[in-house]
Coordinates of C-alpha atoms in Angstrom, one line a residue:
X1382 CA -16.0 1.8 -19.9
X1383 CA -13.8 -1.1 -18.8
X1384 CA -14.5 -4.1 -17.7
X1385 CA -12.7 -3.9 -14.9
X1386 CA -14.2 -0.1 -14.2
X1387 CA -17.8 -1.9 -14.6
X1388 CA -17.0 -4.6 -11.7
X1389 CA -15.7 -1.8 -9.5
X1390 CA -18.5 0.2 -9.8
X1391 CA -20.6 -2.7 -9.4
X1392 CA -18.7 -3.5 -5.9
X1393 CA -19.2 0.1 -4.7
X1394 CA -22.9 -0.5 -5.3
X1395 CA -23.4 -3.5 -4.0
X1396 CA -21.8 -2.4 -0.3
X1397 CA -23.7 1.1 -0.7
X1398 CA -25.8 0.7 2.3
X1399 CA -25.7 2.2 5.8
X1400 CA -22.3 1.2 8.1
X1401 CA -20.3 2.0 10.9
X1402 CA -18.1 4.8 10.8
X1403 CA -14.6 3.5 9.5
X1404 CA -11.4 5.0 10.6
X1405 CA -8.9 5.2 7.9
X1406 CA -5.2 6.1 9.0
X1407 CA -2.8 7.1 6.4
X1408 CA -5.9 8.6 5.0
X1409 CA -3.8 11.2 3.0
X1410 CA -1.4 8.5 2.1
X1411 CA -1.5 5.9 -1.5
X1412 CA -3.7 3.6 -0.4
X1413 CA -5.2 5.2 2.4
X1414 CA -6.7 8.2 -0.1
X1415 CA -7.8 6.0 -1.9
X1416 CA -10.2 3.7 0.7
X1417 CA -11.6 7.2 2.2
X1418 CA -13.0 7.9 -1.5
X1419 CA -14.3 4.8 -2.5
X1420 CA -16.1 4.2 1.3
X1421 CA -17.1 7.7 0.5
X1422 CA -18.5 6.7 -2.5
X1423 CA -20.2 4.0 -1.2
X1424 CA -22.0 6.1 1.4
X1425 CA -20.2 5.0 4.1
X1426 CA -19.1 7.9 7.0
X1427 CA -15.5 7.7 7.0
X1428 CA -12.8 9.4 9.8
X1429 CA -9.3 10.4 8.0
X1430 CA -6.8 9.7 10.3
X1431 CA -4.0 12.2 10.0
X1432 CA -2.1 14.7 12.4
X1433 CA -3.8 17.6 10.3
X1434 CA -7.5 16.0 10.5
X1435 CA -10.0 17.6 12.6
X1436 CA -9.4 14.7 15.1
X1437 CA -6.2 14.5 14.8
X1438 CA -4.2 11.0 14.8
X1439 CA -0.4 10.5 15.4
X1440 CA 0.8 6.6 15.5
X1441 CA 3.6 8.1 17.3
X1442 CA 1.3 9.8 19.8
X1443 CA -0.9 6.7 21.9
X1444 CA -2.6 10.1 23.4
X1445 CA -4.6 10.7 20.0
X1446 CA -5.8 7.2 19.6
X1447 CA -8.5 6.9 21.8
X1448 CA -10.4 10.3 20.1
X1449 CA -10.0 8.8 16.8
X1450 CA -11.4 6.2 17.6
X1451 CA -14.6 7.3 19.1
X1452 CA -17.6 5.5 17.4
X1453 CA -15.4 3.6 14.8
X1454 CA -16.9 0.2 13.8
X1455 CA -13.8 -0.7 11.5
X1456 CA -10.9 0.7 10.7
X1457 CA -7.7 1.0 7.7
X1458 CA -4.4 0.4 9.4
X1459 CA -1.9 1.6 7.3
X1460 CA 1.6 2.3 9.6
X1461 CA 4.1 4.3 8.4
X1462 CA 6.8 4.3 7.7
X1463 CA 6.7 0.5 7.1
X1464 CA 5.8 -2.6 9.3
X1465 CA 9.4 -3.5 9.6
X1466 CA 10.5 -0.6 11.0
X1467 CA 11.6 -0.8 14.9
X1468 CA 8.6 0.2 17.1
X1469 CA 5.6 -0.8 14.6
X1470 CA 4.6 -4.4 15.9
X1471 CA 4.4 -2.4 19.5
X1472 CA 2.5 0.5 18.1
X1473 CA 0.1 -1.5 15.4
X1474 CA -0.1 -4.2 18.6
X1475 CA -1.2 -1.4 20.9
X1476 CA -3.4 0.2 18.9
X1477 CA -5.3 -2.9 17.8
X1478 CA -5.6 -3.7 21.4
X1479 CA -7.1 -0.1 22.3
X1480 CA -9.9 -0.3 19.2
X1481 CA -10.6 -3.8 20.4
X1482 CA -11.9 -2.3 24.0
X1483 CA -13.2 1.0 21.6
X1484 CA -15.7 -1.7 20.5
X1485 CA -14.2 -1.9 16.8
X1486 CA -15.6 -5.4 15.4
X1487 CA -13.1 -5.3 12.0
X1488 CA -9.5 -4.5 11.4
X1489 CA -7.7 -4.0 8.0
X1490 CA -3.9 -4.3 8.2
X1491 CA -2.3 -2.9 5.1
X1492 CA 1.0 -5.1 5.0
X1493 CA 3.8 -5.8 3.0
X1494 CA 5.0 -8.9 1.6
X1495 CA 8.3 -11.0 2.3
X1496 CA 8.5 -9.1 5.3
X1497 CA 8.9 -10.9 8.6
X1498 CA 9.1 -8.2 11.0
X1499 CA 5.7 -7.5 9.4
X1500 CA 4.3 -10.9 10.1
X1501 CA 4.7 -9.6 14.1
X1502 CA 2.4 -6.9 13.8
X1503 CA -0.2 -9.1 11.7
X1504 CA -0.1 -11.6 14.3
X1505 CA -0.4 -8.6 17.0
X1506 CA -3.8 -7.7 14.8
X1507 CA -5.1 -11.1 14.6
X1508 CA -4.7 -11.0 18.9
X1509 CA -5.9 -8.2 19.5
X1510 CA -9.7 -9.2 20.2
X1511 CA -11.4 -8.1 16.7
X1512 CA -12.4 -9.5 13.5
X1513 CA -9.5 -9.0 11.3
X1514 CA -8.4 -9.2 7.1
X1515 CA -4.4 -8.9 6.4
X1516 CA -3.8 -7.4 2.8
X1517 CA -0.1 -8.3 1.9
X1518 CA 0.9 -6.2 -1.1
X1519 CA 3.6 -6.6 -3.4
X1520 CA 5.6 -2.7 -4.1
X1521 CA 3.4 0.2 -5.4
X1522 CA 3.4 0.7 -9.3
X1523 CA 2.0 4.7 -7.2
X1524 CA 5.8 4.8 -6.1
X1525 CA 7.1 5.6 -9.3
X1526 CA 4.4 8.8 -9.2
X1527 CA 3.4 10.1 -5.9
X1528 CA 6.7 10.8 -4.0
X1529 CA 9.7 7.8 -3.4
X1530 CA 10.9 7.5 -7.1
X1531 CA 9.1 10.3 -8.3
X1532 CA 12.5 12.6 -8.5
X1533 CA 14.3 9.4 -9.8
X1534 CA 11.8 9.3 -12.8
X1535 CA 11.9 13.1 -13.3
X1536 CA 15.7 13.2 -13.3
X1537 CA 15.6 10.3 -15.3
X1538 CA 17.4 7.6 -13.8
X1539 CA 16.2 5.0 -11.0
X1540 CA 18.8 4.2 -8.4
X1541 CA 19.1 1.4 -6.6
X1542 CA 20.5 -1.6 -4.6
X1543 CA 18.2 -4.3 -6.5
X1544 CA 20.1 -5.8 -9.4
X1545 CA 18.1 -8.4 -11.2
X1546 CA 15.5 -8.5 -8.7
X1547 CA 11.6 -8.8 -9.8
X1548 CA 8.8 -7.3 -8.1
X1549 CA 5.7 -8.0 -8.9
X1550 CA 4.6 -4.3 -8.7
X1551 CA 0.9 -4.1 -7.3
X1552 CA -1.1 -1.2 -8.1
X1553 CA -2.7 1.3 -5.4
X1554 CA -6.3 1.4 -6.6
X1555 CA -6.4 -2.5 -6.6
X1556 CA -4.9 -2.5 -3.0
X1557 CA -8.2 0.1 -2.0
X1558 CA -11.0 -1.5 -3.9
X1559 CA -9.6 -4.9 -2.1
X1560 CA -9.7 -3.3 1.5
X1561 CA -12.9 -1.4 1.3
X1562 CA -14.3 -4.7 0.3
X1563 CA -12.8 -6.1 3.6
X1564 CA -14.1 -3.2 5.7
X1565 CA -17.6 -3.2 4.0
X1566 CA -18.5 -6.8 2.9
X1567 CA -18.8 -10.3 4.3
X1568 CA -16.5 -13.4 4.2
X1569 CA -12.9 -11.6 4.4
X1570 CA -12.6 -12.1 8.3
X1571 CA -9.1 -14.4 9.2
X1572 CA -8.5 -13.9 5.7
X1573 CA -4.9 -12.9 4.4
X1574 CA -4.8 -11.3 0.6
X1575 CA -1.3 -11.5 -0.8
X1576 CA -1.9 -9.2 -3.5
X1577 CA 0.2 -8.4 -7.0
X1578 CA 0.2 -7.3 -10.4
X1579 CA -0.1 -9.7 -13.2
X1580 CA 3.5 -10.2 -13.7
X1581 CA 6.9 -9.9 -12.9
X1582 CA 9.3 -7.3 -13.6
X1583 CA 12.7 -5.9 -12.9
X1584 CA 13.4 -2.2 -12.1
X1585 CA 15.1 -2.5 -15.0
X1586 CA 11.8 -3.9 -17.1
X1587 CA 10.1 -0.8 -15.1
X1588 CA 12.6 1.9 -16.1
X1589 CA 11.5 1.0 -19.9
X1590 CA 8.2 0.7 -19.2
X1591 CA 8.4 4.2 -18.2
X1592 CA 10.2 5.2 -20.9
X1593 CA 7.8 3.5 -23.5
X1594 CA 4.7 5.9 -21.3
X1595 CA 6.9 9.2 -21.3
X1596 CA 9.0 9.4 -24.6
X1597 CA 12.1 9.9 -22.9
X1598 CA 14.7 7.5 -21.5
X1599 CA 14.4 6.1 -17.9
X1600 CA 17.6 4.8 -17.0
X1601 CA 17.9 2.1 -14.4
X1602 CA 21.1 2.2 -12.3
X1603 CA 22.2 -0.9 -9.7
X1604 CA 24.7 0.9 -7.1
X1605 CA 26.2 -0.8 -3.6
X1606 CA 23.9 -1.0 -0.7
X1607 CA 26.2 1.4 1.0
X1608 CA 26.1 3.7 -2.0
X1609 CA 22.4 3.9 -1.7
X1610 CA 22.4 4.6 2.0
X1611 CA 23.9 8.2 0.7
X1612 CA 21.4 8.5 -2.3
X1613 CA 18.7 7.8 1.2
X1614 CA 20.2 10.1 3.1
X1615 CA 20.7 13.2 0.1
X1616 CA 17.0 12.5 -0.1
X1617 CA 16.1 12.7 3.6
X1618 CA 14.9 9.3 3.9
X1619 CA 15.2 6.9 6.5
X1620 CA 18.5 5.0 6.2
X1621 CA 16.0 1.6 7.5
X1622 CA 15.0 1.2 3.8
X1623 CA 18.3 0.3 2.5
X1624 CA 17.8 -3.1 5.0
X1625 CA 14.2 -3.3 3.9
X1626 CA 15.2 -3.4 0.2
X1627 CA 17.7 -6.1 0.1
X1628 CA 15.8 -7.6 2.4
X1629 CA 12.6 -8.3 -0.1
X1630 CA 14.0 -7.4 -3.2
X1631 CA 16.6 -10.8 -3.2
X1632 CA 14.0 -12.9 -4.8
X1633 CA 11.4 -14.4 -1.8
X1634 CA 8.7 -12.4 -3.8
X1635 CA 9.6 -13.2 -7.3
X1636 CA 6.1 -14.7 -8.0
X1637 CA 2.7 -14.3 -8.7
X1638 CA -0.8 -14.1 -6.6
X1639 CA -4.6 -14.6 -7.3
X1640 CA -5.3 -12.3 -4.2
X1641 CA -7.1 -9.3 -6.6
X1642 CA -8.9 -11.8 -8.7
X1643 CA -10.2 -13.9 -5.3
X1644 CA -11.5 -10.9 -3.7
X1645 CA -12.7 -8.5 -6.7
X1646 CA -13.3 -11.2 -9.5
X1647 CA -10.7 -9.4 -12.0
X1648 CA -7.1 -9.2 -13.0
X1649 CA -4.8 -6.6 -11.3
X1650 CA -3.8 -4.0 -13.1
X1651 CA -0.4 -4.1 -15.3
X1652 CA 2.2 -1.9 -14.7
X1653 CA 2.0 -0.6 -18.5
X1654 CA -1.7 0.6 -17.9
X1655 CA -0.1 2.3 -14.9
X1656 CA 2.4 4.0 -16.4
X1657 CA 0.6 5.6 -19.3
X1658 CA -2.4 6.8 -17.4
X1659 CA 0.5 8.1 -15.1
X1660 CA 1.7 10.1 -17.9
X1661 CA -0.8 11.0 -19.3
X1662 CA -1.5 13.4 -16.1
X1663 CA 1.7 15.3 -17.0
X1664 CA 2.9 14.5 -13.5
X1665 CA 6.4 13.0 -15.3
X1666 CA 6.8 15.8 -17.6
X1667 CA 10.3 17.2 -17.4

């Protein structure tokens, strides 16, 4: 056992008493997954929020927000696509407003950093009549393995309009345990948690880490931003993510944060540790 597994645990025990019931959109999502089992875990009662859940929630749908939101004491916000996208500082603004008269007492706002369409919505949180914790997060080291890049990695080569960018990539389970210590325990309300890993690295330096963790060369490829807006659209994806790449990816967030060490009392996890317990799953295997 790690250290860091042993100060987790010991987190999950120390908020495992009775607690509201806490709403968690994007609840089949990275991070969202994640906060449902560890509030779970903790013995708190916990709502998924999803168009598929029992009571069913749709951001795009203001008609489902009130039912999921019966009896919630705190709730996840996790909006997707992306806080930057058109429409989300309304939505998230909206929404906030409604749990606010719901009787919800605490917000979490999963956000992104370098982002200032996203600093909208936060402020639409912080207004909105509720206690509320902003977690600001660096890129997912989970988008190399659960959807995004996942093809990229299988096929071998990561494409994209980044250059020499570096990201200090954050990893999912350190973006959960910080949020279900926001929903569960005392002293994170008004607070904003930027949160990264331990150090920088270009997609470049993450294409070899990947290759180091799988035994087979990951290729990193810098094309045009209107070549990837074709790669986008191949994939299905929303062509808004070409702006929201060179938009945070031309070196506002090349640098480091003690967010994960203020709120859990540990380092974040490295990318490297990511990648070969990634591996390791056989979820890379070609």
């Amino acid at each position: 056992m790690t250290d860091n597994t042993q100060n987790t645990q010991q987190q999950h025990s120390d908020s495992r008493t009775a607690g509201p019931l806490v709403l968690v959109t994007g609840g089949t999502g990275k991070t969202g997954r994640r906060v449902a089992e560890r509030l779970t875990a903790c013995g708190r009662e916990v709502r998924i929020a999803s168009r598929t859940a029992p009571v069913p929630f749709d951001w795009n749908d203001d008609s489902t927000w009130a039912p999921a939101l019966e009896g919630v004491g705190a709730a996840y916000l996790a909006y997707y696509p992306d806080l930057a996208f058109p429409g989300a500082v309304e939505t998230v603004g909206a929404f906030s407003r409604l749990a606010a008269k719901a009787g919800v007492e605490r917000l979490v706002l999963l956000s992104g950093r370098g982002e200032e369409a996203a600093r909208a919505a936060e402020d639409a949180v912080r207004s909105a009549g509720t206690g509320w914790t902003v977690v600001r997060c660096a890129w997912f080291n989970q988008n190399f393995d659960e959807d995004f890049f996942l093809e990229s990695v299988l096929a071998g080569e990561l494409v994209l309009p980044t250059g020499d960018a570096a990201e200090p990539f954050v990893d999912a389970d350190d973006i959960a345990d910080v949020a279900v210590a926001a929903l569960t325990g005392s002293g994170h309300d008004g607070q904003v948690y930027e949160l990264t890993g331990p150090r920088l690295l270009t997609f470049a330096d993450a294409a070899a880490e990947l290759s180091a963790a799988t035994g087979r060369e990951i290729r990193f490829t810098a094309v045009s931003v209107e070549e990837y807006r074709t790669v986008l659209s191949a994939a299905g994806l929303p062509g808004d993510f070409v702006d929201l790449f060179t938009l945070i990816l031309d070196g506002r967030n090349a640098h480091l944060t003690d967010g994960v060490r203020r709120v859990l009392g540990r380092e974040p996890r490295d990318f490297a540790e990511f990648a070969r317990a990634a591996a390791a799953t056989g979820v890379w295997d070609a």
